[in-house]
PDB file of C-alpha atoms in Angstrom:
ATOM      1  CA  MET A   1      37.034  84.140  71.170  1.00  0.00           C
ATOM      2  CA  ALA A   2      39.692  86.385  69.619  1.00  0.00           C
ATOM      3  CA  CYS A   3      40.588  87.717  73.051  1.00  0.00           C
ATOM      4  CA  LEU A   4      40.806  84.182  74.417  1.00  0.00           C
ATOM      5  CA  LEU A   5      43.113  83.094  71.593  1.00  0.00           C
ATOM      6  CA  ALA A   6      45.292  86.165  72.126  1.00  0.00           C
ATOM      7  CA  SER A   7      45.591  85.364  75.832  1.00  0.00           C
ATOM      8  CA  VAL A   8      46.572  81.752  75.123  1.00  0.00           C
ATOM      9  CA  PHE A   9      49.145  82.907  72.553  1.00  0.00           C
ATOM     10  CA  PHE A  10      50.661  85.368  75.041  1.00  0.00           C
ATOM     11  CA  LEU A  11      50.820  82.660  77.738  1.00  0.00           C
ATOM     12  CA  VAL A  12      52.658  80.287  75.365  1.00  0.00           C
ATOM     13  CA  LEU A  13      55.172  83.007  74.517  1.00  0.00           C
ATOM     14  CA  ARG A  14      55.822  83.672  78.217  1.00  0.00           C
ATOM     15  CA  THR A  15      56.302  79.957  78.890  1.00  0.00           C
ATOM     16  CA  GLN A  16      58.786  79.578  76.054  1.00  0.00           C
ATOM     17  CA  ALA A  17      60.696  82.699  77.023  1.00  0.00           C
ATOM     18  CA  ALA A  18      60.980  81.800  80.697  1.00  0.00           C
ATOM     19  CA  PRO A  19      64.512  80.792  81.714  1.00  0.00           C
ATOM     20  CA  PRO A  20      64.981  77.171  82.756  1.00  0.00           C
ATOM     21  CA  PRO A  21      65.208  76.522  86.477  1.00  0.00           C
ATOM     22  CA  PRO A  22      68.741  76.795  87.801  1.00  0.00           C
ATOM     23  CA  ASP A  23      70.708  73.560  87.822  1.00  0.00           C
ATOM     24  CA  HIS A  24      71.100  72.228  91.323  1.00  0.00           C
ATOM     25  CA  THR A  25      74.650  71.248  92.057  1.00  0.00           C
ATOM     26  CA  PRO A  26      74.874  68.081  94.135  1.00  0.00           C
ATOM     27  CA  GLY A  27      76.172  68.500  97.627  1.00  0.00           C
ATOM     28  CA  GLY A  28      79.464  67.149  98.868  1.00  0.00           C
ATOM     29  CA  GLU A  29      79.901  64.465 101.438  1.00  0.00           C
ATOM     30  CA  GLY A  30      78.812  66.630 104.322  1.00  0.00           C
ATOM     31  CA  PRO A  31      80.771  69.040 106.491  1.00  0.00           C
ATOM     32  CA  GLY A  32      84.409  69.100 105.541  1.00  0.00           C
ATOM     33  CA  SER A  33      83.920  67.801 102.004  1.00  0.00           C
ATOM     34  CA  GLU A  34      85.897  69.220  99.111  1.00  0.00           C
ATOM     35  CA  PRO A  35      84.476  72.369  97.514  1.00  0.00           C
ATOM     36  CA  LEU A  36      82.415  71.570  94.462  1.00  0.00           C
ATOM     37  CA  ASN A  37      83.993  72.130  91.085  1.00  0.00           C
ATOM     38  CA  LEU A  38      81.202  74.150  89.515  1.00  0.00           C
ATOM     39  CA  LEU A  39      83.007  74.231  86.192  1.00  0.00           C
ATOM     40  CA  ALA A  40      82.206  70.548  85.765  1.00  0.00           C
ATOM     41  CA  ASN A  41      78.510  71.418  85.517  1.00  0.00           C
ATOM     42  CA  GLU A  42      79.098  74.535  83.430  1.00  0.00           C
ATOM     43  CA  THR A  43      81.489  73.130  80.847  1.00  0.00           C
ATOM     44  CA  GLU A  44      78.693  72.166  78.496  1.00  0.00           C
ATOM     45  CA  ASP A  45      77.856  75.850  78.079  1.00  0.00           C
ATOM     46  CA  TYR A  46      81.404  76.959  77.292  1.00  0.00           C
ATOM     47  CA  SER A  47      83.080  74.049  75.489  1.00  0.00           C
ATOM     48  CA  PRO A  48      83.541  74.490  71.725  1.00  0.00           C
ATOM     49  CA  LEU A  49      80.960  72.772  69.552  1.00  0.00           C
ATOM     50  CA  VAL A  50      83.516  71.632  66.990  1.00  0.00           C
ATOM     51  CA  GLY A  51      87.036  70.408  67.650  1.00  0.00           C
ATOM     52  CA  PRO A  52      90.057  70.198  65.378  1.00  0.00           C
ATOM     53  CA  PRO A  53      89.526  68.169  62.169  1.00  0.00           C
ATOM     54  CA  GLY A  54      89.643  64.451  62.870  1.00  0.00           C
ATOM     55  CA  THR A  55      88.713  64.754  66.545  1.00  0.00           C
ATOM     56  CA  SER A  56      85.596  63.892  68.514  1.00  0.00           C
ATOM     57  CA  LYS A  57      84.417  63.690  72.109  1.00  0.00           C
ATOM     58  CA  ARG A  58      84.439  60.136  73.401  1.00  0.00           C
ATOM     59  CA  VAL A  59      83.709  58.483  76.721  1.00  0.00           C
ATOM     60  CA  PRO A  60      86.950  57.705  78.583  1.00  0.00           C
ATOM     61  CA  GLN A  61      88.922  54.600  77.805  1.00  0.00           C
ATOM     62  CA  SER A  62      90.716  55.100  81.125  1.00  0.00           C
ATOM     63  CA  ILE A  63      89.523  56.629  84.406  1.00  0.00           C
ATOM     64  CA  ILE A  64      91.479  57.670  87.490  1.00  0.00           C
ATOM     65  CA  ILE A  65      89.021  56.432  90.103  1.00  0.00           C
ATOM     66  CA  GLY A  66      90.829  57.688  93.201  1.00  0.00           C
ATOM     67  CA  VAL A  67      91.816  57.801  95.904  1.00  0.00           C
ATOM     68  CA  ARG A  68      91.079  61.258  97.326  1.00  0.00           C
ATOM     69  CA  LYS A  69      94.280  62.953  98.550  1.00  0.00           C
ATOM     70  CA  GLY A  70      96.267  60.132  96.992  1.00  0.00           C
ATOM     71  CA  GLY A  71      97.794  62.210  94.209  1.00  0.00           C
ATOM     72  CA  THR A  72      95.094  62.051  91.532  1.00  0.00           C
ATOM     73  CA  ARG A  73      95.696  65.611  90.289  1.00  0.00           C
ATOM     74  CA  ALA A  74      99.457  65.073  90.054  1.00  0.00           C
ATOM     75  CA  LEU A  75      98.912  61.814  88.174  1.00  0.00           C
ATOM     76  CA  LEU A  76      96.489  63.393  85.699  1.00  0.00           C
ATOM     77  CA  GLU A  77      98.710  66.393  84.968  1.00  0.00           C
ATOM     78  CA  MET A  78     101.783  64.212  84.570  1.00  0.00           C
ATOM     79  CA  LEU A  79      99.960  61.892  82.176  1.00  0.00           C
ATOM     80  CA  ASP A  80      98.878  64.947  80.200  1.00  0.00           C
ATOM     81  CA  ILE A  81     102.500  65.203  79.053  1.00  0.00           C
ATOM     82  CA  HIS A  82     101.942  62.168  76.824  1.00  0.00           C
ATOM     83  CA  PRO A  83     100.839  63.141  73.308  1.00  0.00           C
ATOM     84  CA  ASP A  84      98.550  60.114  73.063  1.00  0.00           C
ATOM     85  CA  ILE A  85      96.507  61.087  76.123  1.00  0.00           C
ATOM     86  CA  ALA A  86      93.691  63.651  76.250  1.00  0.00           C
ATOM     87  CA  VAL A  87      92.578  64.578  79.764  1.00  0.00           C
ATOM     88  CA  ALA A  88      89.304  65.999  81.038  1.00  0.00           C
ATOM     89  CA  ALA A  89      89.999  69.313  82.753  1.00  0.00           C
ATOM     90  CA  THR A  90      87.538  68.914  85.619  1.00  0.00           C
ATOM     91  CA  GLU A  91      86.252  66.340  88.073  1.00  0.00           C
ATOM     92  CA  VAL A  92      82.913  65.399  86.546  1.00  0.00           C
ATOM     93  CA  HIS A  93      81.420  63.281  89.368  1.00  0.00           C
ATOM     94  CA  PHE A  94      79.227  61.482  86.854  1.00  0.00           C
ATOM     95  CA  PHE A  95      79.273  57.982  88.303  1.00  0.00           C
ATOM     96  CA  ASP A  96      79.109  58.879  91.998  1.00  0.00           C
ATOM     97  CA  TRP A  97      76.534  61.709  92.029  1.00  0.00           C
ATOM     98  CA  ASP A  98      72.998  60.588  91.178  1.00  0.00           C
ATOM     99  CA  GLU A  99      71.989  64.015  89.934  1.00  0.00           C
ATOM    100  CA  ASN A 100      74.783  64.079  87.363  1.00  0.00           C
ATOM    101  CA  TYR A 101      74.266  60.433  86.390  1.00  0.00           C
ATOM    102  CA  ALA A 102      70.619  61.167  85.646  1.00  0.00           C
ATOM    103  CA  LYS A 103      71.731  63.664  82.987  1.00  0.00           C
ATOM    104  CA  GLY A 104      72.809  60.759  80.815  1.00  0.00           C
ATOM    105  CA  LEU A 105      75.811  59.559  78.881  1.00  0.00           C
ATOM    106  CA  ASP A 106      75.603  62.286  76.226  1.00  0.00           C
ATOM    107  CA  TRP A 107      75.972  64.919  78.955  1.00  0.00           C
ATOM    108  CA  TYR A 108      79.010  63.065  80.291  1.00  0.00           C
ATOM    109  CA  ARG A 109      80.570  62.631  76.865  1.00  0.00           C
ATOM    110  CA  ASN A 110      80.154  66.330  76.152  1.00  0.00           C
ATOM    111  CA  LEU A 111      82.374  67.141  79.153  1.00  0.00           C
ATOM    112  CA  MET A 112      85.251  65.134  77.688  1.00  0.00           C
ATOM    113  CA  PRO A 113      88.011  66.753  75.624  1.00  0.00           C
ATOM    114  CA  PHE A 114      88.176  66.486  71.857  1.00  0.00           C
ATOM    115  CA  SER A 115      90.588  63.694  70.985  1.00  0.00           C
ATOM    116  CA  PHE A 116      92.009  61.950  67.938  1.00  0.00           C
ATOM    117  CA  GLU A 117      91.234  58.284  67.273  1.00  0.00           C
ATOM    118  CA  HIS A 118      94.672  57.142  68.461  1.00  0.00           C
ATOM    119  CA  GLN A 119      94.435  59.042  71.764  1.00  0.00           C
ATOM    120  CA  ILE A 120      93.171  57.743  75.088  1.00  0.00           C
ATOM    121  CA  THR A 121      90.681  59.956  76.891  1.00  0.00           C
ATOM    122  CA  VAL A 122      91.280  60.052  80.660  1.00  0.00           C
ATOM    123  CA  GLU A 123      88.921  61.415  83.305  1.00  0.00           C
ATOM    124  CA  LYS A 124      89.609  61.586  87.027  1.00  0.00           C
ATOM    125  CA  THR A 125      87.194  61.866  89.932  1.00  0.00           C
ATOM    126  CA  PRO A 126      88.631  60.709  93.292  1.00  0.00           C
ATOM    127  CA  GLY A 127      85.144  60.141  94.728  1.00  0.00           C
ATOM    128  CA  TYR A 128      84.564  57.170  92.445  1.00  0.00           C
ATOM    129  CA  PHE A 129      86.712  54.792  94.500  1.00  0.00           C
ATOM    130  CA  THR A 130      84.609  55.081  97.650  1.00  0.00           C
ATOM    131  CA  SER A 131      81.262  55.160  95.836  1.00  0.00           C
ATOM    132  CA  PRO A 132      79.244  51.919  96.025  1.00  0.00           C
ATOM    133  CA  LEU A 133      77.498  52.864  92.753  1.00  0.00           C
ATOM    134  CA  ALA A 134      80.453  53.830  90.568  1.00  0.00           C
ATOM    135  CA  PRO A 135      81.917  50.371  89.749  1.00  0.00           C
ATOM    136  CA  GLU A 136      78.751  48.978  88.158  1.00  0.00           C
ATOM    137  CA  ARG A 137      77.941  52.246  86.401  1.00  0.00           C
ATOM    138  CA  ILE A 138      81.416  52.463  84.856  1.00  0.00           C
ATOM    139  CA  ARG A 139      81.247  48.831  83.736  1.00  0.00           C
ATOM    140  CA  GLN A 140      77.903  49.476  82.058  1.00  0.00           C
ATOM    141  CA  MET A 141      79.421  52.453  80.249  1.00  0.00           C
ATOM    142  CA  ASN A 142      82.627  50.694  79.194  1.00  0.00           C
ATOM    143  CA  GLY A 143      83.367  47.223  80.478  1.00  0.00           C
ATOM    144  CA  SER A 144      86.883  47.331  78.981  1.00  0.00           C
ATOM    145  CA  ALA A 145      87.844  50.620  80.647  1.00  0.00           C
ATOM    146  CA  LYS A 146      91.296  50.647  82.208  1.00  0.00           C
ATOM    147  CA  LEU A 147      91.148  51.985  85.744  1.00  0.00           C
ATOM    148  CA  LEU A 148      93.922  53.842  87.539  1.00  0.00           C
ATOM    149  CA  LEU A 149      93.909  53.820  91.336  1.00  0.00           C
ATOM    150  CA  ILE A 150      96.578  55.907  93.051  1.00  0.00           C
ATOM    151  CA  LEU A 151      97.100  55.156  96.736  1.00  0.00           C
ATOM    152  CA  ARG A 152      99.284  56.358  99.558  1.00  0.00           C
ATOM    153  CA  ASP A 153      99.891  55.400 103.169  1.00  0.00           C
ATOM    154  CA  PRO A 154      96.327  55.405 104.564  1.00  0.00           C
ATOM    155  CA  THR A 155      97.364  57.191 107.768  1.00  0.00           C
ATOM    156  CA  GLU A 156      99.077  59.969 105.816  1.00  0.00           C
ATOM    157  CA  ARG A 157      96.054  60.133 103.529  1.00  0.00           C
ATOM    158  CA  VAL A 158      93.770  60.783 106.534  1.00  0.00           C
ATOM    159  CA  ILE A 159      96.002  63.614 107.727  1.00  0.00           C
ATOM    160  CA  SER A 160      96.137  65.088 104.223  1.00  0.00           C
ATOM    161  CA  ASP A 161      92.344  64.812 103.983  1.00  0.00           C
ATOM    162  CA  TYR A 162      91.981  66.686 107.270  1.00  0.00           C
ATOM    163  CA  THR A 163      94.503  69.320 106.133  1.00  0.00           C
ATOM    164  CA  GLN A 164      92.577  70.073 102.970  1.00  0.00           C
ATOM    165  CA  VAL A 165      89.297  70.434 104.833  1.00  0.00           C
ATOM    166  CA  TYR A 166      90.997  72.553 107.506  1.00  0.00           C
ATOM    167  CA  TYR A 167      92.285  75.093 104.982  1.00  0.00           C
ATOM    168  CA  ASN A 168      89.034  75.070 102.997  1.00  0.00           C
ATOM    169  CA  ARG A 169      87.121  75.937 106.149  1.00  0.00           C
ATOM    170  CA  LEU A 170      89.611  78.642 107.095  1.00  0.00           C
ATOM    171  CA  GLU A 171      89.256  80.247 103.671  1.00  0.00           C
ATOM    172  CA  SER A 172      85.466  80.077 103.986  1.00  0.00           C
ATOM    173  CA  ARG A 173      85.662  81.606 107.494  1.00  0.00           C
ATOM    174  CA  LYS A 174      84.074  78.521 109.013  1.00  0.00           C
ATOM    175  CA  PRO A 175      85.000  77.093 112.429  1.00  0.00           C
ATOM    176  CA  VAL A 176      87.774  74.505 112.499  1.00  0.00           C
ATOM    177  CA  GLN A 177      88.796  71.750 114.889  1.00  0.00           C
ATOM    178  CA  VAL A 178      92.273  70.583 115.817  1.00  0.00           C
ATOM    179  CA  ILE A 179      92.991  67.186 114.323  1.00  0.00           C
ATOM    180  CA  GLU A 180      93.002  65.316 117.668  1.00  0.00           C
ATOM    181  CA  ASP A 181      89.423  66.439 118.325  1.00  0.00           C
ATOM    182  CA  VAL A 182      88.391  64.989 114.965  1.00  0.00           C
ATOM    183  CA  LEU A 183      90.298  61.725 115.248  1.00  0.00           C
ATOM    184  CA  VAL A 184      89.250  60.921 118.814  1.00  0.00           C
ATOM    185  CA  ARG A 185      85.774  60.832 120.342  1.00  0.00           C
ATOM    186  CA  ASN A 186      85.061  59.804 123.923  1.00  0.00           C
ATOM    187  CA  GLY A 187      88.626  58.625 124.369  1.00  0.00           C
ATOM    188  CA  ALA A 188      88.593  56.232 121.411  1.00  0.00           C
ATOM    189  CA  LEU A 189      89.543  56.485 117.756  1.00  0.00           C
ATOM    190  CA  ASN A 190      86.669  58.049 115.831  1.00  0.00           C
ATOM    191  CA  THR A 191      86.246  55.359 113.183  1.00  0.00           C
ATOM    192  CA  ARG A 192      83.093  57.104 111.923  1.00  0.00           C
ATOM    193  CA  TYR A 193      85.204  60.009 110.701  1.00  0.00           C
ATOM    194  CA  LYS A 194      84.784  59.983 106.909  1.00  0.00           C
ATOM    195  CA  ALA A 195      88.471  60.515 106.249  1.00  0.00           C
ATOM    196  CA  ILE A 196      89.246  57.297 108.136  1.00  0.00           C
ATOM    197  CA  HIS A 197      86.587  55.366 106.242  1.00  0.00           C
ATOM    198  CA  ARG A 198      88.024  56.560 102.922  1.00  0.00           C
ATOM    199  CA  SER A 199      91.336  54.954 103.879  1.00  0.00           C
ATOM    200  CA  LEU A 200      89.821  51.475 104.292  1.00  0.00           C
ATOM    201  CA  TYR A 201      91.088  50.440 100.884  1.00  0.00           C
ATOM    202  CA  ASP A 202      90.059  46.792 101.209  1.00  0.00           C
ATOM    203  CA  VAL A 203      86.430  47.719 101.948  1.00  0.00           C
ATOM    204  CA  HIS A 204      86.113  49.850  98.815  1.00  0.00           C
ATOM    205  CA  MET A 205      88.193  47.558  96.580  1.00  0.00           C
ATOM    206  CA  ARG A 206      85.740  44.683  97.019  1.00  0.00           C
ATOM    207  CA  GLY A 207      83.106  46.562  95.033  1.00  0.00           C
ATOM    208  CA  TRP A 208      85.497  47.176  92.151  1.00  0.00           C
ATOM    209  CA  LEU A 209      86.648  43.578  91.972  1.00  0.00           C
ATOM    210  CA  ARG A 210      83.028  42.456  91.724  1.00  0.00           C
ATOM    211  CA  HIS A 211      82.742  44.340  88.434  1.00  0.00           C
ATOM    212  CA  PHE A 212      86.280  44.481  87.031  1.00  0.00           C
ATOM    213  CA  PRO A 213      89.086  41.916  86.915  1.00  0.00           C
ATOM    214  CA  LEU A 214      92.238  42.927  88.735  1.00  0.00           C
ATOM    215  CA  GLU A 215      94.059  43.057  85.382  1.00  0.00           C
ATOM    216  CA  GLN A 216      91.998  46.114  84.445  1.00  0.00           C
ATOM    217  CA  ILE A 217      92.934  48.050  87.585  1.00  0.00           C
ATOM    218  CA  HIS A 218      96.427  49.496  87.794  1.00  0.00           C
ATOM    219  CA  LEU A 219      97.668  50.590  91.214  1.00  0.00           C
ATOM    220  CA  VAL A 220      99.905  53.644  91.332  1.00  0.00           C
ATOM    221  CA  ASP A 221     102.042  54.168  94.411  1.00  0.00           C
ATOM    222  CA  GLY A 222     101.299  57.774  95.323  1.00  0.00           C
ATOM    223  CA  ASP A 223     104.133  57.982  97.848  1.00  0.00           C
ATOM    224  CA  THR A 224     106.635  56.916  95.170  1.00  0.00           C
ATOM    225  CA  LEU A 225     105.097  59.258  92.602  1.00  0.00           C
ATOM    226  CA  ILE A 226     105.897  62.206  94.876  1.00  0.00           C
ATOM    227  CA  ARG A 227     109.512  61.115  95.464  1.00  0.00           C
ATOM    228  CA  ASP A 228     110.362  59.882  91.959  1.00  0.00           C
ATOM    229  CA  PRO A 229     107.565  60.263  89.389  1.00  0.00           C
ATOM    230  CA  LEU A 230     109.129  58.728  86.277  1.00  0.00           C
ATOM    231  CA  PRO A 231     109.096  54.982  87.208  1.00  0.00           C
ATOM    232  CA  GLU A 232     105.424  55.120  88.228  1.00  0.00           C
ATOM    233  CA  LEU A 233     104.461  56.932  85.019  1.00  0.00           C
ATOM    234  CA  GLN A 234     106.364  54.432  82.894  1.00  0.00           C
ATOM    235  CA  LYS A 235     104.328  51.647  84.505  1.00  0.00           C
ATOM    236  CA  VAL A 236     101.133  53.515  83.582  1.00  0.00           C
ATOM    237  CA  GLU A 237     102.359  53.891  79.990  1.00  0.00           C
ATOM    238  CA  ARG A 238     102.838  50.123  79.795  1.00  0.00           C
ATOM    239  CA  PHE A 239      99.456  49.428  81.399  1.00  0.00           C
ATOM    240  CA  LEU A 240      97.721  51.676  78.851  1.00  0.00           C
ATOM    241  CA  ARG A 241      99.854  50.175  76.055  1.00  0.00           C
ATOM    242  CA  LEU A 242     101.209  53.534  75.068  1.00  0.00           C
ATOM    243  CA  PRO A 243     104.574  54.171  73.444  1.00  0.00           C
ATOM    244  CA  PRO A 244     107.079  55.525  75.989  1.00  0.00           C
ATOM    245  CA  ARG A 245     107.057  59.293  75.659  1.00  0.00           C
ATOM    246  CA  ILE A 246     107.424  60.558  79.245  1.00  0.00           C
ATOM    247  CA  THR A 247     111.074  61.068  80.215  1.00  0.00           C
ATOM    248  CA  ALA A 248     113.131  62.355  83.128  1.00  0.00           C
ATOM    249  CA  SER A 249     113.525  65.684  81.305  1.00  0.00           C
ATOM    250  CA  ASN A 250     109.791  66.293  81.865  1.00  0.00           C
ATOM    251  CA  PHE A 251     110.346  66.832  85.599  1.00  0.00           C
ATOM    252  CA  TYR A 252     112.388  69.082  87.823  1.00  0.00           C
ATOM    253  CA  PHE A 253     112.457  69.331  91.595  1.00  0.00           C
ATOM    254  CA  ASN A 254     111.222  72.644  92.962  1.00  0.00           C
ATOM    255  CA  GLN A 255     113.157  73.330  96.153  1.00  0.00           C
ATOM    256  CA  THR A 256     110.706  75.986  97.324  1.00  0.00           C
ATOM    257  CA  LYS A 257     107.611  73.815  96.974  1.00  0.00           C
ATOM    258  CA  GLY A 258     109.353  70.608  97.971  1.00  0.00           C
ATOM    259  CA  PHE A 259     108.015  68.439  95.142  1.00  0.00           C
ATOM    260  CA  TYR A 260     108.481  67.758  91.442  1.00  0.00           C
ATOM    261  CA  CYS A 261     107.056  70.107  88.833  1.00  0.00           C
ATOM    262  CA  ILE A 262     106.399  69.491  85.152  1.00  0.00           C
ATOM    263  CA  ARG A 263     108.338  70.626  82.100  1.00  0.00           C
ATOM    264  CA  SER A 264     106.601  70.045  78.765  1.00  0.00           C
ATOM    265  CA  GLU A 265     106.540  71.715  75.344  1.00  0.00           C
ATOM    266  CA  GLY A 266     108.831  74.484  76.537  1.00  0.00           C
ATOM    267  CA  ARG A 267     106.622  75.351  79.527  1.00  0.00           C
ATOM    268  CA  GLU A 268     107.118  74.727  83.207  1.00  0.00           C
ATOM    269  CA  ARG A 269     104.273  74.334  85.660  1.00  0.00           C
ATOM    270  CA  CYS A 270     103.744  73.185  89.215  1.00  0.00           C
ATOM    271  CA  LEU A 271     100.656  71.864  90.919  1.00  0.00           C
ATOM    272  CA  HIS A 272      98.245  74.342  92.475  1.00  0.00           C
ATOM    273  CA  GLU A 273      99.454  76.178  95.574  1.00  0.00           C
ATOM    274  CA  SER A 274      96.938  74.184  97.635  1.00  0.00           C
ATOM    275  CA  LYS A 275      99.137  71.114  97.077  1.00  0.00           C
ATOM    276  CA  GLY A 276     101.963  70.483  99.481  1.00  0.00           C
ATOM    277  CA  ARG A 277     100.487  72.344 102.432  1.00  0.00           C
ATOM    278  CA  PRO A 278     102.183  71.512 105.745  1.00  0.00           C
ATOM    279  CA  HIS A 279     100.432  68.807 107.740  1.00  0.00           C
ATOM    280  CA  PRO A 280      99.697  69.236 111.439  1.00  0.00           C
ATOM    281  CA  VAL A 281     101.834  67.403 113.965  1.00  0.00           C
ATOM    282  CA  VAL A 282      99.673  64.607 115.378  1.00  0.00           C
ATOM    283  CA  ASN A 283      99.963  63.261 118.920  1.00  0.00           C
ATOM    284  CA  GLY A 284     102.163  60.159 118.752  1.00  0.00           C
ATOM    285  CA  THR A 285      99.726  57.946 120.689  1.00  0.00           C
ATOM    286  CA  ILE A 286      96.838  58.851 118.395  1.00  0.00           C
ATOM    287  CA  LEU A 287      99.032  58.320 115.343  1.00  0.00           C
ATOM    288  CA  GLN A 288      99.881  54.821 116.541  1.00  0.00           C
ATOM    289  CA  GLN A 289      96.187  54.080 117.174  1.00  0.00           C
ATOM    290  CA  LEU A 290      95.430  55.114 113.625  1.00  0.00           C
ATOM    291  CA  ARG A 291      98.174  52.933 112.164  1.00  0.00           C
ATOM    292  CA  SER A 292      97.113  49.956 114.261  1.00  0.00           C
ATOM    293  CA  TYR A 293      93.521  50.366 113.110  1.00  0.00           C
ATOM    294  CA  PHE A 294      94.571  50.255 109.450  1.00  0.00           C
ATOM    295  CA  GLN A 295      96.985  47.338 109.808  1.00  0.00           C
ATOM    296  CA  ASP A 296      94.531  44.466 109.244  1.00  0.00           C
ATOM    297  CA  HIS A 297      92.732  46.391 106.499  1.00  0.00           C
ATOM    298  CA  ASN A 298      96.060  46.982 104.752  1.00  0.00           C
ATOM    299  CA  HIS A 299      96.968  43.300 104.845  1.00  0.00           C
ATOM    300  CA  ASN A 300      93.540  42.361 103.504  1.00  0.00           C
ATOM    301  CA  PHE A 301      94.087  44.836 100.696  1.00  0.00           C
ATOM    302  CA  TYR A 302      97.513  43.392  99.896  1.00  0.00           C
ATOM    303  CA  ARG A 303      95.975  39.937  99.494  1.00  0.00           C
ATOM    304  CA  MET A 304      93.217  41.276  97.265  1.00  0.00           C
ATOM    305  CA  VAL A 305      95.554  43.094  94.873  1.00  0.00           C
ATOM    306  CA  LYS A 306      98.431  40.608  95.095  1.00  0.00           C
ATOM    307  CA  ARG A 307     101.056  43.199  96.041  1.00  0.00           C
ATOM    308  CA  SER A 308     102.153  45.135  99.079  1.00  0.00           C
ATOM    309  CA  PHE A 309     103.144  48.710  99.885  1.00  0.00           C
ATOM    310  CA  ASP A 310     105.570  50.272 102.350  1.00  0.00           C
ATOM    311  CA  TRP A 311     102.896  51.342 104.792  1.00  0.00           C
ATOM    312  CA  PRO A 312     103.629  51.050 108.539  1.00  0.00           C
TER     313      PRO A 312
END
């Protein structure tokens, strides 16, 4: 009996000492998807347990829901200038990836930054906009959340989407295709290409308007943000009911990079070198096919959101 008890005791010790199974990171959207941000799943191991006095981790009061390659990173970093905004450092993919959503709200909250009571916590994950699950899940979490949707010309967004995937595959030493071979299949526009589907703004917007009133969704013009960031950011300040703190002095145009960089608290910083990569030159006929395909979808979108954009 003593031997049996000793064996059981040893087995229990082994079980308790065994490391947990490795966390499985959800896959992307198939070949050509963005590389996963592993830090989003690892932050809970490295984030401080206690923040500055008077702060806590809270679920976001505002979320940048997309769109991918619309300027979400630029928008987040520019909003980070505002002293009343606390931004999450990584794309969490909580509401669009089932495996992360199953980890629960406490897991999600723990990935948010420490913030003071008067600050607005902002998270951004571009994949939310095209996810059929994200709108209802966000509403269940916070039905009064203010959503930021940054958009750009859908044709340019497709080309930018392709460009990012192209360089990611080059860096990973994977085979690449020229853009015409991706956009056209059997002589016709390849409307099953995921980058094209992501640019059907009216299709994805319907799901959001089923769960949120239009007044809770602010549209940011991504094309304007690149050319002249201040007016778009001032509109966001008003939408979030924040005191105006972002000024023209917070930006300077970098001639080398070809876009605006940020100046804040005595520091200057530009977006990651992966931003602003040159786009491929697309065959004019294919480009026109792409624009024609988006035309009706764009007009439907304009009616849904009660405004228009300068898209061809």
